[in-house]
GROMACS .gro file of C-alpha atoms in nm:
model
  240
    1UNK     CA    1  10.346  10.566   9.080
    2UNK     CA    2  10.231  10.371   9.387
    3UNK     CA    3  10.299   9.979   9.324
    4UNK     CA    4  10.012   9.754   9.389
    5UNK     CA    5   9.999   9.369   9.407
    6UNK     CA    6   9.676   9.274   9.321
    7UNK     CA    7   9.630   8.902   9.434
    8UNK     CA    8   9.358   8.708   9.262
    9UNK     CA    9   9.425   8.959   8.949
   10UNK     CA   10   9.354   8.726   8.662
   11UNK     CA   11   8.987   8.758   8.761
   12UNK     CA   12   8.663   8.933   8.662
   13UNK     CA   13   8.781   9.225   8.947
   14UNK     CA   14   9.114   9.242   8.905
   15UNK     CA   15   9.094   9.242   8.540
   16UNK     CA   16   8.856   9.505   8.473
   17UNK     CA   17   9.038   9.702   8.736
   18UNK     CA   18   9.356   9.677   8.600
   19UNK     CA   19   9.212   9.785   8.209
   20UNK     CA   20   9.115  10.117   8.355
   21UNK     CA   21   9.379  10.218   8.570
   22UNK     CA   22   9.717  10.008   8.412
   23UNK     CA   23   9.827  10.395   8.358
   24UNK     CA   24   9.781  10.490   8.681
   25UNK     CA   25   9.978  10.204   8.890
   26UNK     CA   26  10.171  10.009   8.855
   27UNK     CA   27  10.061   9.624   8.864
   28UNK     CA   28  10.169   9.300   8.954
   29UNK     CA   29   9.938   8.990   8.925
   30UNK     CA   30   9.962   8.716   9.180
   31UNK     CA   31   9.763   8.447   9.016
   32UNK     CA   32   9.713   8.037   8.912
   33UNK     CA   33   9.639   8.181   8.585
   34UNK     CA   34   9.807   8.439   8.348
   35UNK     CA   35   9.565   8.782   8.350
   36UNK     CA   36   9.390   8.898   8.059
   37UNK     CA   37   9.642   9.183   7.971
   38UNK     CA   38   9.993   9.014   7.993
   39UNK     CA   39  10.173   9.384   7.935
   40UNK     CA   40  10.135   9.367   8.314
   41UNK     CA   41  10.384   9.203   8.535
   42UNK     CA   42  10.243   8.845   8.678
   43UNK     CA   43  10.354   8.580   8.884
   44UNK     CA   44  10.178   8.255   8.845
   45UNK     CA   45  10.168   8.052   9.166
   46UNK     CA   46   9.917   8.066   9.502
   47UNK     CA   47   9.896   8.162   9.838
   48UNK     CA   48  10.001   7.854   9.999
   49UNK     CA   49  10.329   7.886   9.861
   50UNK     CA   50  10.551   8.118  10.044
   51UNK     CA   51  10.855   8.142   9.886
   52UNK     CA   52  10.598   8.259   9.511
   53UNK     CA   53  10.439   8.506   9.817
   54UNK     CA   54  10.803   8.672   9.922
   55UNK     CA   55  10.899   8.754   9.527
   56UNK     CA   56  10.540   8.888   9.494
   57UNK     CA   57  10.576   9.127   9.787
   58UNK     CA   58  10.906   9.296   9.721
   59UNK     CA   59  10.936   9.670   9.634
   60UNK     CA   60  10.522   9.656   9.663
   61UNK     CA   61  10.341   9.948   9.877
   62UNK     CA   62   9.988   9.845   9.847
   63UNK     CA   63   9.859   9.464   9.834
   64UNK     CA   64   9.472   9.456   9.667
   65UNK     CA   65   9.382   9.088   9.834
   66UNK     CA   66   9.117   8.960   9.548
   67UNK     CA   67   9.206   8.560   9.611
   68UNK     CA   68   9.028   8.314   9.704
   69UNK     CA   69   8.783   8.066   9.629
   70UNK     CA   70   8.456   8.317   9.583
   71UNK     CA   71   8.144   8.012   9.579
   72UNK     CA   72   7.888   8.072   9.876
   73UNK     CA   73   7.837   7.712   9.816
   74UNK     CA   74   8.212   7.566   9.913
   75UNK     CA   75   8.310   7.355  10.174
   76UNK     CA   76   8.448   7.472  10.480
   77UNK     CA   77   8.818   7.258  10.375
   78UNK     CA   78   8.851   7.404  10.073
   79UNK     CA   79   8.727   7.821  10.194
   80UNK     CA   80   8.993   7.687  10.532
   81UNK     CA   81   9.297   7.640  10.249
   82UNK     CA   82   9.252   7.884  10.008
   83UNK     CA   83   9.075   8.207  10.193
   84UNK     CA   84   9.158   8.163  10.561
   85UNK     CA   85   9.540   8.031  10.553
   86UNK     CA   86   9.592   8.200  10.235
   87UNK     CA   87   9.525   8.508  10.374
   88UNK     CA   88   9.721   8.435  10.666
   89UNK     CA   89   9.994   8.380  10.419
   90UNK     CA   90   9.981   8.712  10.280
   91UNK     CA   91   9.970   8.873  10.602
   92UNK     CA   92  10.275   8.732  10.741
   93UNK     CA   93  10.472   8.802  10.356
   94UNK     CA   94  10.364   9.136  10.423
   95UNK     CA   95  10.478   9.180  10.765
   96UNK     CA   96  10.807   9.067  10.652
   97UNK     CA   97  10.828   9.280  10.354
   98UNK     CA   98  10.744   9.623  10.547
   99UNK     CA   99  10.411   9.645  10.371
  100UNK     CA  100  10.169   9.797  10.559
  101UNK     CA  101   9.874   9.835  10.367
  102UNK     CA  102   9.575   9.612  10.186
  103UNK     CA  103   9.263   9.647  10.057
  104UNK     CA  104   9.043   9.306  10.145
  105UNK     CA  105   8.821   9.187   9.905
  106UNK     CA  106   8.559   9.063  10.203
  107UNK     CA  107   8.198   8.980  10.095
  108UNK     CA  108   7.819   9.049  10.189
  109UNK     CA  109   7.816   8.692  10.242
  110UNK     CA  110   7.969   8.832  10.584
  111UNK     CA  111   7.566   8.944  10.692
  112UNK     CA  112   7.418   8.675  10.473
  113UNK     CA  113   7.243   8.506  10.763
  114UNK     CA  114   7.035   8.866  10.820
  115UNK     CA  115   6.656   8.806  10.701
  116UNK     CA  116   6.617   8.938  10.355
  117UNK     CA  117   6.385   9.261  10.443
  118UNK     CA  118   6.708   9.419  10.699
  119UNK     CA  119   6.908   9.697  10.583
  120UNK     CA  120   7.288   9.637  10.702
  121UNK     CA  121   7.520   9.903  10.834
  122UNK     CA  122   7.896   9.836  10.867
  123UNK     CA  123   7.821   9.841  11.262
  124UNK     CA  124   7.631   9.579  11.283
  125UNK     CA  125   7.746   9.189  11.437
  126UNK     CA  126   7.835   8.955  11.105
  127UNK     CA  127   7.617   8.674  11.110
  128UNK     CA  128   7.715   8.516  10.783
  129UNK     CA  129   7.510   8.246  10.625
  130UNK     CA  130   7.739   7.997  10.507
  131UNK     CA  131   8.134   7.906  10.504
  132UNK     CA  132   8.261   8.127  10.241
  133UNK     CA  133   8.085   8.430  10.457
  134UNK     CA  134   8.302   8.300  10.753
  135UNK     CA  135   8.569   8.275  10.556
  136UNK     CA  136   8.626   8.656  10.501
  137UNK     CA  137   8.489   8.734  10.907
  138UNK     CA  138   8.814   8.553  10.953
  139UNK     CA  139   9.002   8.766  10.752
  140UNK     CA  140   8.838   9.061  10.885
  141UNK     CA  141   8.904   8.988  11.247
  142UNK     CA  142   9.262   8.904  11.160
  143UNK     CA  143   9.313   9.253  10.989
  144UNK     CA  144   9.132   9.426  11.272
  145UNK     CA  145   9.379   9.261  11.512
  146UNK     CA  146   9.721   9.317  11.269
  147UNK     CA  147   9.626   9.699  11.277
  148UNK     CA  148   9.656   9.730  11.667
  149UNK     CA  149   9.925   9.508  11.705
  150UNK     CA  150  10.146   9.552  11.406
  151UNK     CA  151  10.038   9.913  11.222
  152UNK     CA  152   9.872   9.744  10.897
  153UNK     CA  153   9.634   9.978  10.742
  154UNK     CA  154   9.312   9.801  10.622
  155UNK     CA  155   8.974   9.848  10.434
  156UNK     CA  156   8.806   9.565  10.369
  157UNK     CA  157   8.521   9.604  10.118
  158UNK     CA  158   8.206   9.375  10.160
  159UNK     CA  159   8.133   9.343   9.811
  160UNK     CA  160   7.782   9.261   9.659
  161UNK     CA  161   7.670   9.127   9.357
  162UNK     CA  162   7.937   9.209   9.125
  163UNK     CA  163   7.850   9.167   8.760
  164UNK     CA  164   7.890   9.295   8.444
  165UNK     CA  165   7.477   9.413   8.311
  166UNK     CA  166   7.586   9.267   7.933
  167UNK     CA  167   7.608   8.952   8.094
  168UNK     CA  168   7.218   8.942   8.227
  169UNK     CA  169   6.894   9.070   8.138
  170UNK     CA  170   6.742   8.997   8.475
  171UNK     CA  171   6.781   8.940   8.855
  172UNK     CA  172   6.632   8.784   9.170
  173UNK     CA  173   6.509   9.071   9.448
  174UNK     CA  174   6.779   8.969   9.681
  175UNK     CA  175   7.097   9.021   9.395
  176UNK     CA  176   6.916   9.349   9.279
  177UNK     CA  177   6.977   9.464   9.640
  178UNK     CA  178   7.294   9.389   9.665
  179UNK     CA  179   7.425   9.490   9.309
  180UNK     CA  180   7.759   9.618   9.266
  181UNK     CA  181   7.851   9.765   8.889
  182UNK     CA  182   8.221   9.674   8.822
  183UNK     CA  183   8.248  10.037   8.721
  184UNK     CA  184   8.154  10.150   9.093
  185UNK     CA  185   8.381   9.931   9.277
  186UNK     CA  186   8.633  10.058   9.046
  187UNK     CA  187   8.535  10.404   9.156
  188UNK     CA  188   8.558  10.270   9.502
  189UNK     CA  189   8.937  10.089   9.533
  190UNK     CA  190   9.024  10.423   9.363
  191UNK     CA  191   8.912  10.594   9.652
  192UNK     CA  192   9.041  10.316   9.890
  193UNK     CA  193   9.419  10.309   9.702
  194UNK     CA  194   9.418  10.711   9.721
  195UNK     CA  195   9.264  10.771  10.150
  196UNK     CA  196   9.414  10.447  10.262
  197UNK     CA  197   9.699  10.612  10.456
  198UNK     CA  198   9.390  10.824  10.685
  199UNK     CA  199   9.274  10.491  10.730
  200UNK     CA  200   9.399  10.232  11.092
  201UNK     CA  201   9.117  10.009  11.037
  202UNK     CA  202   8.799  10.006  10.833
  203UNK     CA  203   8.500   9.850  10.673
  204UNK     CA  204   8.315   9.991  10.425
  205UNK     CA  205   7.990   9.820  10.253
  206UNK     CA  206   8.016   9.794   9.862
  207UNK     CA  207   7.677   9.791   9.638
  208UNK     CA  208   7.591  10.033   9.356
  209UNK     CA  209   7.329  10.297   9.352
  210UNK     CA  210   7.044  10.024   9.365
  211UNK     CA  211   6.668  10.172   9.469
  212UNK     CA  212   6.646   9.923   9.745
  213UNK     CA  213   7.005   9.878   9.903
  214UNK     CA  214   7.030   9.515  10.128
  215UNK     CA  215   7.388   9.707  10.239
  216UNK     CA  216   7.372  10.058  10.387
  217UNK     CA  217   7.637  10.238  10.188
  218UNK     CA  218   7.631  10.605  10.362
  219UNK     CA  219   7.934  10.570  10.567
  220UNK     CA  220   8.180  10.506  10.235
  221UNK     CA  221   7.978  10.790  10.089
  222UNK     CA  222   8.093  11.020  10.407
  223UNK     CA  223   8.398  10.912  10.420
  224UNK     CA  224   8.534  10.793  10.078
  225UNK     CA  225   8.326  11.036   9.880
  226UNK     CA  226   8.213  10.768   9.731
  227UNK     CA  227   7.939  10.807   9.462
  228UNK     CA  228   7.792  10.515   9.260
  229UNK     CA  229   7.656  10.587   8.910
  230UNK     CA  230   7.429  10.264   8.874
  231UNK     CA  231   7.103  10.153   8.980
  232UNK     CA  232   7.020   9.768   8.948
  233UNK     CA  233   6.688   9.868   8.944
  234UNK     CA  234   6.772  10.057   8.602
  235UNK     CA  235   6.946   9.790   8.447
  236UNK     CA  236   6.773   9.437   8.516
  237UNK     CA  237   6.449   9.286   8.518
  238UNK     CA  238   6.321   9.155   8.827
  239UNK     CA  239   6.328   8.756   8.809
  240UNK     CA  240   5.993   8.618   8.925
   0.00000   0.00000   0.00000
């Protein structure tokens, strides 16, 4: 049973991750704040701390990098502290602890700064529109350059507009787009836990099945076999 730190795992990801798959990994939670099921191993603390970043790491074979501060709307000192040197954190824990592989929670905020009516592949330049978008280019770059020079294995998931549909009855055209149903991204860090080692480098756009997709998602069906079950469209009203 592969042994996965999941950093940020107290949240709405991590959690609902976790309550489908506790049976199939095993878990350790790397949070400020205890996670919803406490049967699973946790460490409270953050990323700036080291020495909390070392215990997390040992004996662990796959990190799932969810922290972070996750507001489009932060400023650029608080996104600097807690997603770009915290990830920089990680990394180097990791590089000292011989583990080689992570899944990066990265964002469509990456290609925010794209006019609304663009489709976006994974080849195409980031041009993020706002601080928290640069915020995980940074960490995307500096994955990119740990697989050449030290070996890590990375996919880095540009996740929509994750939300649960009990929790809205409509959406703007832009969020419809860009929908991601916490049961697909499930689906998809399956996938990403179970290729990972065919994997140097990689990103892979994350939305659902939505009619009108702002993120292109054929490459992770090609290559993950990914294959999303919802449709935004389906679910939510569009909000005039």
């Amino acid at each position: 049973m592969k042994k996965i730190l999941i950093t940020g795992g107290a949240g709405k990801i991590g959690s609902h991750f976790i309550s489908q798959n506790k049976e199939k990994y095993d878990f350790i939670v790397l949070d400020k704040k205890r996670p919803i099921d406490e049967s699973v191993d946790y460490i409270i603390g953050d990323l700036s701390d080291v020495d909390v970043l070392s215990k997390a790491c040992k004996g662990v074979d796959i990190v799932l990098h969810l922290a972070g501060i996750p507001s489009a709307d932060t400023p650029f000192d608080l996104v600097l502290a807690a997603n770009m040197l915290g990830t920089k954190n990680l990394l180097d824990s990791m590089l000292e602890n011989n583990i080689s592989k992570i899944i990066f929670a990265s964002s469509a905020q990456t290609i925010e700064g794209y006019e609304k009516d663009i489709q976006i592949d994974e080849t195409m330049p980031t041009l993020p529109g706002n601080y928290y978008g640069i915020s995980k280019v940074f960490g995307e770059s500096l994955l990119s350059y740990l697989s050449k020079s030290s070996g890590v294995k990375a996919i880095c998931l540009r996740i929509g507009a994750y939300e649960f549909p009990e929790d809205f009855t409509e959406m703007n055209a832009r969020d419809m787009s860009a929908y991601l149903h916490p049961d697909d991204l499930n689906q998809l860090l399956n996938k990403c836990i179970e290729s990972i080692d065919t994997f140097d480098f990689e990103i892979f756009n994350a939305i659902s099945n939505n009619t009108y997709k702002r993120l292109n998602i054929t490459k992770a069906k090609r290559l993950l076999n990914y294959t999303p079950q919802y449709n935004s469209f389906n679910l939510f009203k569009l909000k005039q």
